[in-house]
Amino acid sequence: MEPDVPCLTPNFDKLASMGVRFRMKNLALDPKYGDQLRCLMAQMWRVVGETGDHSLYNSHYPALRLAPFGPKTGGET
């Protein structure tokens, strides 16, 4: 079992389990949560498109440029 990952882990996707107070377990790397992560990322990019937030869409921030799901990956749902 993967140990709990602190919420300040840099440049990693996070899908938090908030079951224990003051502790979060990062579920983003757990394959059984892949569909949920993909759905949430698609929703985020839809909002970016609907609001015209080109600062995010065209960002050169590495975590966004290398994200497995996004506006330029073909991974949207």
mmCIF file of N, CA and C in Angstrom:
data_model
loop_
_atom_site.group_PDB
_atom_site.id
_atom_site.type_symbol
_atom_site.label_atom_id
_atom_site.label_comp_id
_atom_site.label_asym_id
_atom_site.label_seq_id
_atom_site.Cartn_x
_atom_site.Cartn_y
_atom_site.Cartn_z
ATOM 1 N N MET A 1 0.836 -1.170 0.000
ATOM 2 C CA MET A 1 0.000 0.000 0.000
ATOM 3 C C MET A 1 0.889 1.243 0.000
ATOM 4 N N GLU A 2 0.506 2.244 -0.816
ATOM 5 C CA GLU A 2 1.267 3.494 -0.914
ATOM 6 C C GLU A 2 1.096 4.314 0.363
ATOM 7 N N PRO A 3 2.173 4.861 0.913
ATOM 8 C CA PRO A 3 2.047 5.686 2.117
ATOM 9 C C PRO A 3 1.334 6.992 1.805
ATOM 10 N N ASP A 4 0.781 7.616 2.838
ATOM 11 C CA ASP A 4 0.136 8.915 2.656
ATOM 12 C C ASP A 4 1.150 9.906 2.112
ATOM 13 N N VAL A 5 0.724 10.713 1.161
ATOM 14 C CA VAL A 5 1.597 11.707 0.540
ATOM 15 C C VAL A 5 1.190 13.076 1.058
ATOM 16 N N PRO A 6 2.120 13.873 1.562
ATOM 17 C CA PRO A 6 1.752 15.200 2.056
ATOM 18 C C PRO A 6 1.169 16.053 0.943
ATOM 19 N N CYS A 7 0.290 16.968 1.294
ATOM 20 C CA CYS A 7 -0.402 17.775 0.296
ATOM 21 C C CYS A 7 0.524 18.756 -0.409
ATOM 22 N N LEU A 8 1.726 18.969 0.055
ATOM 23 C CA LEU A 8 2.639 19.922 -0.560
ATOM 24 C C LEU A 8 3.624 19.269 -1.520
ATOM 25 N N THR A 9 3.358 18.044 -1.952
ATOM 26 C CA THR A 9 4.227 17.380 -2.913
ATOM 27 C C THR A 9 4.209 18.185 -4.208
ATOM 28 N N PRO A 10 5.352 18.693 -4.665
ATOM 29 C CA PRO A 10 5.350 19.568 -5.836
ATOM 30 C C PRO A 10 5.181 18.809 -7.148
ATOM 31 N N ASN A 11 4.468 19.425 -8.084
ATOM 32 C CA ASN A 11 4.359 18.973 -9.466
ATOM 33 C C ASN A 11 3.800 17.570 -9.653
ATOM 34 N N PHE A 12 2.894 17.155 -8.803
ATOM 35 C CA PHE A 12 2.205 15.891 -8.979
ATOM 36 C C PHE A 12 0.711 16.152 -8.932
ATOM 37 N N ASP A 13 -0.044 15.422 -9.757
ATOM 38 C CA ASP A 13 -1.493 15.509 -9.645
ATOM 39 C C ASP A 13 -1.895 15.016 -8.277
ATOM 40 N N LYS A 14 -2.954 15.602 -7.754
ATOM 41 C CA LYS A 14 -3.444 15.191 -6.446
ATOM 42 C C LYS A 14 -4.935 14.923 -6.532
ATOM 43 N N LEU A 15 -5.350 13.840 -5.988
ATOM 44 C CA LEU A 15 -6.746 13.512 -5.796
ATOM 45 C C LEU A 15 -6.819 13.067 -4.352
ATOM 46 N N ALA A 16 -7.325 13.927 -3.497
ATOM 47 C CA ALA A 16 -7.184 13.722 -2.061
ATOM 48 C C ALA A 16 -8.335 12.938 -1.461
ATOM 49 N N SER A 17 -7.985 12.007 -0.613
ATOM 50 C CA SER A 17 -8.934 11.338 0.256
ATOM 51 C C SER A 17 -8.914 12.104 1.566
ATOM 52 N N MET A 18 -10.033 12.668 1.931
ATOM 53 C CA MET A 18 -10.090 13.520 3.121
ATOM 54 C C MET A 18 -10.690 12.776 4.309
ATOM 55 N N GLY A 19 -10.524 11.469 4.350
ATOM 56 C CA GLY A 19 -11.145 10.655 5.378
ATOM 57 C C GLY A 19 -10.627 10.869 6.789
ATOM 58 N N VAL A 20 -9.375 11.229 6.944
ATOM 59 C CA VAL A 20 -8.789 11.407 8.268
ATOM 60 C C VAL A 20 -8.453 12.879 8.437
ATOM 61 N N ARG A 21 -8.870 13.453 9.537
ATOM 62 C CA ARG A 21 -8.651 14.877 9.772
ATOM 63 C C ARG A 21 -7.154 15.208 9.744
ATOM 64 N N PHE A 22 -6.809 16.273 9.020
ATOM 65 C CA PHE A 22 -5.446 16.787 8.903
ATOM 66 C C PHE A 22 -4.504 15.854 8.145
ATOM 67 N N ARG A 23 -5.024 14.844 7.478
ATOM 68 C CA ARG A 23 -4.182 13.962 6.660
ATOM 69 C C ARG A 23 -4.864 13.767 5.322
ATOM 70 N N MET A 24 -4.077 13.754 4.294
ATOM 71 C CA MET A 24 -4.620 13.477 2.970
ATOM 72 C C MET A 24 -3.804 12.364 2.335
ATOM 73 N N LYS A 25 -4.495 11.475 1.682
ATOM 74 C CA LYS A 25 -3.818 10.430 0.912
ATOM 75 C C LYS A 25 -4.019 10.773 -0.560
ATOM 76 N N ASN A 26 -2.931 10.828 -1.307
ATOM 77 C CA ASN A 26 -3.000 11.150 -2.722
ATOM 78 C C ASN A 26 -3.423 9.900 -3.494
ATOM 79 N N LEU A 27 -4.591 9.968 -4.113
ATOM 80 C CA LEU A 27 -5.126 8.834 -4.860
ATOM 81 C C LEU A 27 -4.890 8.965 -6.364
ATOM 82 N N ALA A 28 -4.213 10.030 -6.793
ATOM 83 C CA ALA A 28 -4.039 10.296 -8.223
ATOM 84 C C ALA A 28 -3.268 9.191 -8.940
ATOM 85 N N LEU A 29 -2.369 8.529 -8.256
ATOM 86 C CA LEU A 29 -1.578 7.480 -8.899
ATOM 87 C C LEU A 29 -2.210 6.096 -8.783
ATOM 88 N N ASP A 30 -3.335 6.002 -8.088
ATOM 89 C CA ASP A 30 -4.036 4.730 -7.923
ATOM 90 C C ASP A 30 -4.892 4.483 -9.171
ATOM 91 N N PRO A 31 -4.617 3.435 -9.935
ATOM 92 C CA PRO A 31 -5.338 3.188 -11.190
ATOM 93 C C PRO A 31 -6.855 3.115 -11.038
ATOM 94 N N LYS A 32 -7.355 2.692 -9.899
ATOM 95 C CA LYS A 32 -8.816 2.581 -9.772
ATOM 96 C C LYS A 32 -9.496 3.947 -9.696
ATOM 97 N N TYR A 33 -8.728 5.026 -9.529
ATOM 98 C CA TYR A 33 -9.292 6.374 -9.524
ATOM 99 C C TYR A 33 -8.985 7.118 -10.825
ATOM 100 N N GLY A 34 -8.443 6.426 -11.818
ATOM 101 C CA GLY A 34 -8.072 7.055 -13.083
ATOM 102 C C GLY A 34 -9.235 7.712 -13.804
ATOM 103 N N ASP A 35 -10.395 7.031 -13.850
ATOM 104 C CA ASP A 35 -11.556 7.611 -14.525
ATOM 105 C C ASP A 35 -12.028 8.878 -13.825
ATOM 106 N N GLN A 36 -12.022 8.864 -12.503
ATOM 107 C CA GLN A 36 -12.445 10.044 -11.748
ATOM 108 C C GLN A 36 -11.468 11.198 -11.971
ATOM 109 N N LEU A 37 -10.178 10.913 -11.967
ATOM 110 C CA LEU A 37 -9.175 11.942 -12.212
ATOM 111 C C LEU A 37 -9.343 12.521 -13.613
ATOM 112 N N ARG A 38 -9.542 11.656 -14.598
ATOM 113 C CA ARG A 38 -9.738 12.108 -15.981
ATOM 114 C C ARG A 38 -10.976 12.999 -16.084
ATOM 115 N N CYS A 39 -12.058 12.613 -15.433
ATOM 116 C CA CYS A 39 -13.296 13.390 -15.460
ATOM 117 C C CYS A 39 -13.099 14.772 -14.829
ATOM 118 N N LEU A 40 -12.425 14.821 -13.686
ATOM 119 C CA LEU A 40 -12.190 16.101 -13.012
ATOM 120 C C LEU A 40 -11.268 17.005 -13.825
ATOM 121 N N MET A 41 -10.248 16.428 -14.449
ATOM 122 C CA MET A 41 -9.348 17.227 -15.285
ATOM 123 C C MET A 41 -10.089 17.765 -16.507
ATOM 124 N N ALA A 42 -10.944 16.947 -17.116
ATOM 125 C CA ALA A 42 -11.727 17.398 -18.268
ATOM 126 C C ALA A 42 -12.651 18.542 -17.869
ATOM 127 N N GLN A 43 -13.256 18.438 -16.687
ATOM 128 C CA GLN A 43 -14.125 19.507 -16.195
ATOM 129 C C GLN A 43 -13.325 20.794 -15.996
ATOM 130 N N MET A 44 -12.121 20.683 -15.433
ATOM 131 C CA MET A 44 -11.285 21.867 -15.231
ATOM 132 C C MET A 44 -10.969 22.534 -16.569
ATOM 133 N N TRP A 45 -10.591 21.744 -17.585
ATOM 134 C CA TRP A 45 -10.244 22.324 -18.878
ATOM 135 C C TRP A 45 -11.464 22.882 -19.590
ATOM 136 N N ARG A 46 -12.661 22.320 -19.355
ATOM 137 C CA ARG A 46 -13.881 22.907 -19.920
ATOM 138 C C ARG A 46 -14.102 24.301 -19.358
ATOM 139 N N VAL A 47 -13.922 24.455 -18.041
ATOM 140 C CA VAL A 47 -14.078 25.772 -17.408
ATOM 141 C C VAL A 47 -13.053 26.751 -17.972
ATOM 142 N N VAL A 48 -11.823 26.294 -18.156
ATOM 143 C CA VAL A 48 -10.787 27.149 -18.755
ATOM 144 C C VAL A 48 -11.251 27.628 -20.130
ATOM 145 N N GLY A 49 -11.781 26.724 -20.937
ATOM 146 C CA GLY A 49 -12.254 27.095 -22.271
ATOM 147 C C GLY A 49 -13.454 28.019 -22.235
ATOM 148 N N GLU A 50 -14.409 27.729 -21.358
ATOM 149 C CA GLU A 50 -15.626 28.538 -21.266
ATOM 150 C C GLU A 50 -15.356 29.947 -20.761
ATOM 151 N N THR A 51 -14.368 30.098 -19.909
ATOM 152 C CA THR A 51 -14.065 31.415 -19.344
ATOM 153 C C THR A 51 -13.001 32.155 -20.144
ATOM 154 N N GLY A 52 -12.438 31.503 -21.141
ATOM 155 C CA GLY A 52 -11.401 32.144 -21.947
ATOM 156 C C GLY A 52 -10.115 32.388 -21.183
ATOM 157 N N ASP A 53 -9.845 31.558 -20.204
ATOM 158 C CA ASP A 53 -8.644 31.725 -19.382
ATOM 159 C C ASP A 53 -7.424 31.197 -20.138
ATOM 160 N N HIS A 54 -6.954 31.993 -21.082
ATOM 161 C CA HIS A 54 -5.828 31.565 -21.913
ATOM 162 C C HIS A 54 -4.510 31.542 -21.149
ATOM 163 N N SER A 55 -4.473 32.182 -19.988
ATOM 164 C CA SER A 55 -3.241 32.128 -19.193
ATOM 165 C C SER A 55 -2.955 30.697 -18.744
ATOM 166 N N LEU A 56 -3.994 29.928 -18.432
ATOM 167 C CA LEU A 56 -3.800 28.512 -18.089
ATOM 168 C C LEU A 56 -3.623 27.662 -19.339
ATOM 169 N N TYR A 57 -4.465 27.898 -20.330
ATOM 170 C CA TYR A 57 -4.437 27.085 -21.546
ATOM 171 C C TYR A 57 -3.082 27.159 -22.246
ATOM 172 N N ASN A 58 -2.488 28.330 -22.262
ATOM 173 C CA ASN A 58 -1.209 28.530 -22.944
ATOM 174 C C ASN A 58 -0.026 28.561 -21.991
ATOM 175 N N SER A 59 -0.221 28.128 -20.776
ATOM 176 C CA SER A 59 0.831 28.174 -19.765
ATOM 177 C C SER A 59 2.023 27.298 -20.140
ATOM 178 N N HIS A 60 3.192 27.738 -19.764
ATOM 179 C CA HIS A 60 4.400 26.932 -19.941
ATOM 180 C C HIS A 60 4.845 26.313 -18.619
ATOM 181 N N TYR A 61 3.962 26.357 -17.615
ATOM 182 C CA TYR A 61 4.242 25.734 -16.326
ATOM 183 C C TYR A 61 4.366 24.222 -16.546
ATOM 184 N N PRO A 62 5.489 23.623 -16.165
ATOM 185 C CA PRO A 62 5.731 22.205 -16.488
ATOM 186 C C PRO A 62 4.620 21.251 -16.071
ATOM 187 N N ALA A 63 4.039 21.442 -14.908
ATOM 188 C CA ALA A 63 2.995 20.513 -14.451
ATOM 189 C C ALA A 63 1.791 20.531 -15.383
ATOM 190 N N LEU A 64 1.482 21.683 -15.974
ATOM 191 C CA LEU A 64 0.366 21.749 -16.918
ATOM 192 C C LEU A 64 0.775 21.259 -18.305
ATOM 193 N N ARG A 65 1.977 21.548 -18.720
ATOM 194 C CA ARG A 65 2.440 21.146 -20.051
ATOM 195 C C ARG A 65 2.609 19.630 -20.152
ATOM 196 N N LEU A 66 2.913 18.985 -19.048
ATOM 197 C CA LEU A 66 3.158 17.545 -19.059
ATOM 198 C C LEU A 66 1.998 16.738 -18.492
ATOM 199 N N ALA A 67 0.881 17.400 -18.191
ATOM 200 C CA ALA A 67 -0.269 16.717 -17.598
ATOM 201 C C ALA A 67 -0.773 15.617 -18.534
ATOM 202 N N PRO A 68 -1.167 14.469 -17.997
ATOM 203 C CA PRO A 68 -1.635 13.379 -18.849
ATOM 204 C C PRO A 68 -2.986 13.650 -19.496
ATOM 205 N N PHE A 69 -3.759 14.580 -18.953
ATOM 206 C CA PHE A 69 -5.064 14.936 -19.504
ATOM 207 C C PHE A 69 -5.103 16.446 -19.622
ATOM 208 N N GLY A 70 -5.486 16.942 -20.764
ATOM 209 C CA GLY A 70 -5.543 18.383 -20.923
ATOM 210 C C GLY A 70 -6.013 18.769 -22.305
ATOM 211 N N PRO A 71 -6.027 20.059 -22.570
ATOM 212 C CA PRO A 71 -6.603 20.531 -23.829
ATOM 213 C C PRO A 71 -5.802 20.124 -25.061
ATOM 214 N N LYS A 72 -4.548 19.783 -24.896
ATOM 215 C CA LYS A 72 -3.711 19.468 -26.050
ATOM 216 C C LYS A 72 -3.255 18.010 -26.071
ATOM 217 N N THR A 73 -3.795 17.172 -25.195
ATOM 218 C CA THR A 73 -3.358 15.777 -25.131
ATOM 219 C C THR A 73 -4.303 14.828 -25.846
ATOM 220 N N GLY A 74 -5.515 15.294 -26.141
ATOM 221 C CA GLY A 74 -6.509 14.395 -26.702
ATOM 222 C C GLY A 74 -7.121 13.501 -25.642
ATOM 223 N N GLY A 75 -6.833 13.766 -24.371
ATOM 224 C CA GLY A 75 -7.337 12.937 -23.284
ATOM 225 C C GLY A 75 -8.608 13.451 -22.654
ATOM 226 N N GLU A 76 -9.227 14.472 -23.264
ATOM 227 C CA GLU A 76 -10.454 15.001 -22.684
ATOM 228 C C GLU A 76 -11.581 13.995 -22.853
ATOM 229 N N THR A 77 -12.568 14.120 -21.978
ATOM 230 C CA THR A 77 -13.751 13.266 -22.107
ATOM 231 C C THR A 77 -14.962 14.124 -22.321
#
